[in-house]
């Protein structure tokens, strides 16, 4: 905090200028009052005088919410304590530490089904204890019927920045409120409301949409085993041409042809590993699409096995 300048001129040698700064406790707006005092020797006596009180209001920045998607090799990194749900920690992934999580992310306004969804709340008024980690409540609600409430922690003492994460799952099955995962379907919207406590009025609200994200697995229709090395191309039915696909950040280009089980490199050079037999097209615009499958020997596609028999194969 900067001090206001002394309001007195030197009246005699030995002048001492003292400033008293009175500040209100941390709040959305702080009133800072300054009174300057001075004392000096004159004619063998000590003379003391004070200025008038000068006040001004110090405004904090408005609360805001920023949303992110995982982006391996991305330029933004989030380091944070795992959120809590139902009194237990939520792990962003099985490979992350229980106390501190580090995620490479990119800012986005869309959520990919099956991925971990990240959000950052800038809330200066949530920083009520400058020497300890504070927490706030974040409520996530979908128009598909799910609702999850998280306790989200400050990234560091006195930062006023809170970062949380929650995994998403596909619908069906029907969402279960309070199960600590966000169940969504393509086209859903998610409302994110940040509150200082569970019963408070939200200090910031934002919404994101759930993207159309064609993904799946190519598998052996007899054994159910995932099959790598199959070329999969997504075609826009309206044009008959390979579709325009974007990476999870909603900005970077993504190839319209991938090979199952092989890493995918997006337009920025970031590499995304795929699971055994997996193909993934993170974000496409609403519309109709078809998949062209080019398998390796001895496989053919599509399968000649009946849908009834295929329904019995589970991952």
Coordinates of N, CA and C in Angstrom, one line a residue, residues 112-114 170 213-217 278-281 315:
X112 N -15.7 -31.4 -23.3 CA -15.7 -32.7 -24.1 C -16.2 -33.8 -23.1
X113 N -17.1 -34.6 -23.6 CA -17.7 -35.6 -22.7 C -16.6 -36.6 -22.4
X114 N -16.5 -37.0 -21.1 CA -15.5 -38.0 -20.7 C -14.2 -37.4 -20.3
X170 N -20.7 -39.6 -19.8 CA -21.7 -39.6 -20.8 C -23.1 -40.0 -20.3
X213 N -18.7 -34.5 -29.8 CA -17.3 -35.0 -29.8 C -17.3 -36.5 -30.2
X214 N -17.3 -36.8 -31.5 CA -17.3 -38.1 -32.0 C -16.1 -38.9 -31.5
X215 N -16.3 -39.9 -30.7 CA -15.2 -40.8 -30.3 C -15.7 -42.2 -30.1
X216 N -14.8 -43.1 -29.9 CA -15.2 -44.5 -29.7 C -14.0 -45.4 -29.8
X217 N -14.3 -46.7 -30.0 CA -13.3 -47.7 -30.1 C -13.6 -48.7 -31.2
X278 N -8.8 -46.7 -29.8 CA -9.6 -45.5 -29.7 C -9.4 -44.6 -30.9
X279 N -10.5 -44.0 -31.3 CA -10.4 -42.8 -32.2 C -11.1 -41.7 -31.6
X280 N -10.7 -40.4 -31.9 CA -11.2 -39.3 -31.2 C -11.2 -38.1 -32.2
X281 N -12.4 -37.4 -32.3 CA -12.5 -36.1 -33.0 C -13.1 -35.2 -32.0
X315 N -16.9 -53.2 -22.5 CA -15.5 -52.9 -22.2 C -15.3 -53.1 -20.7

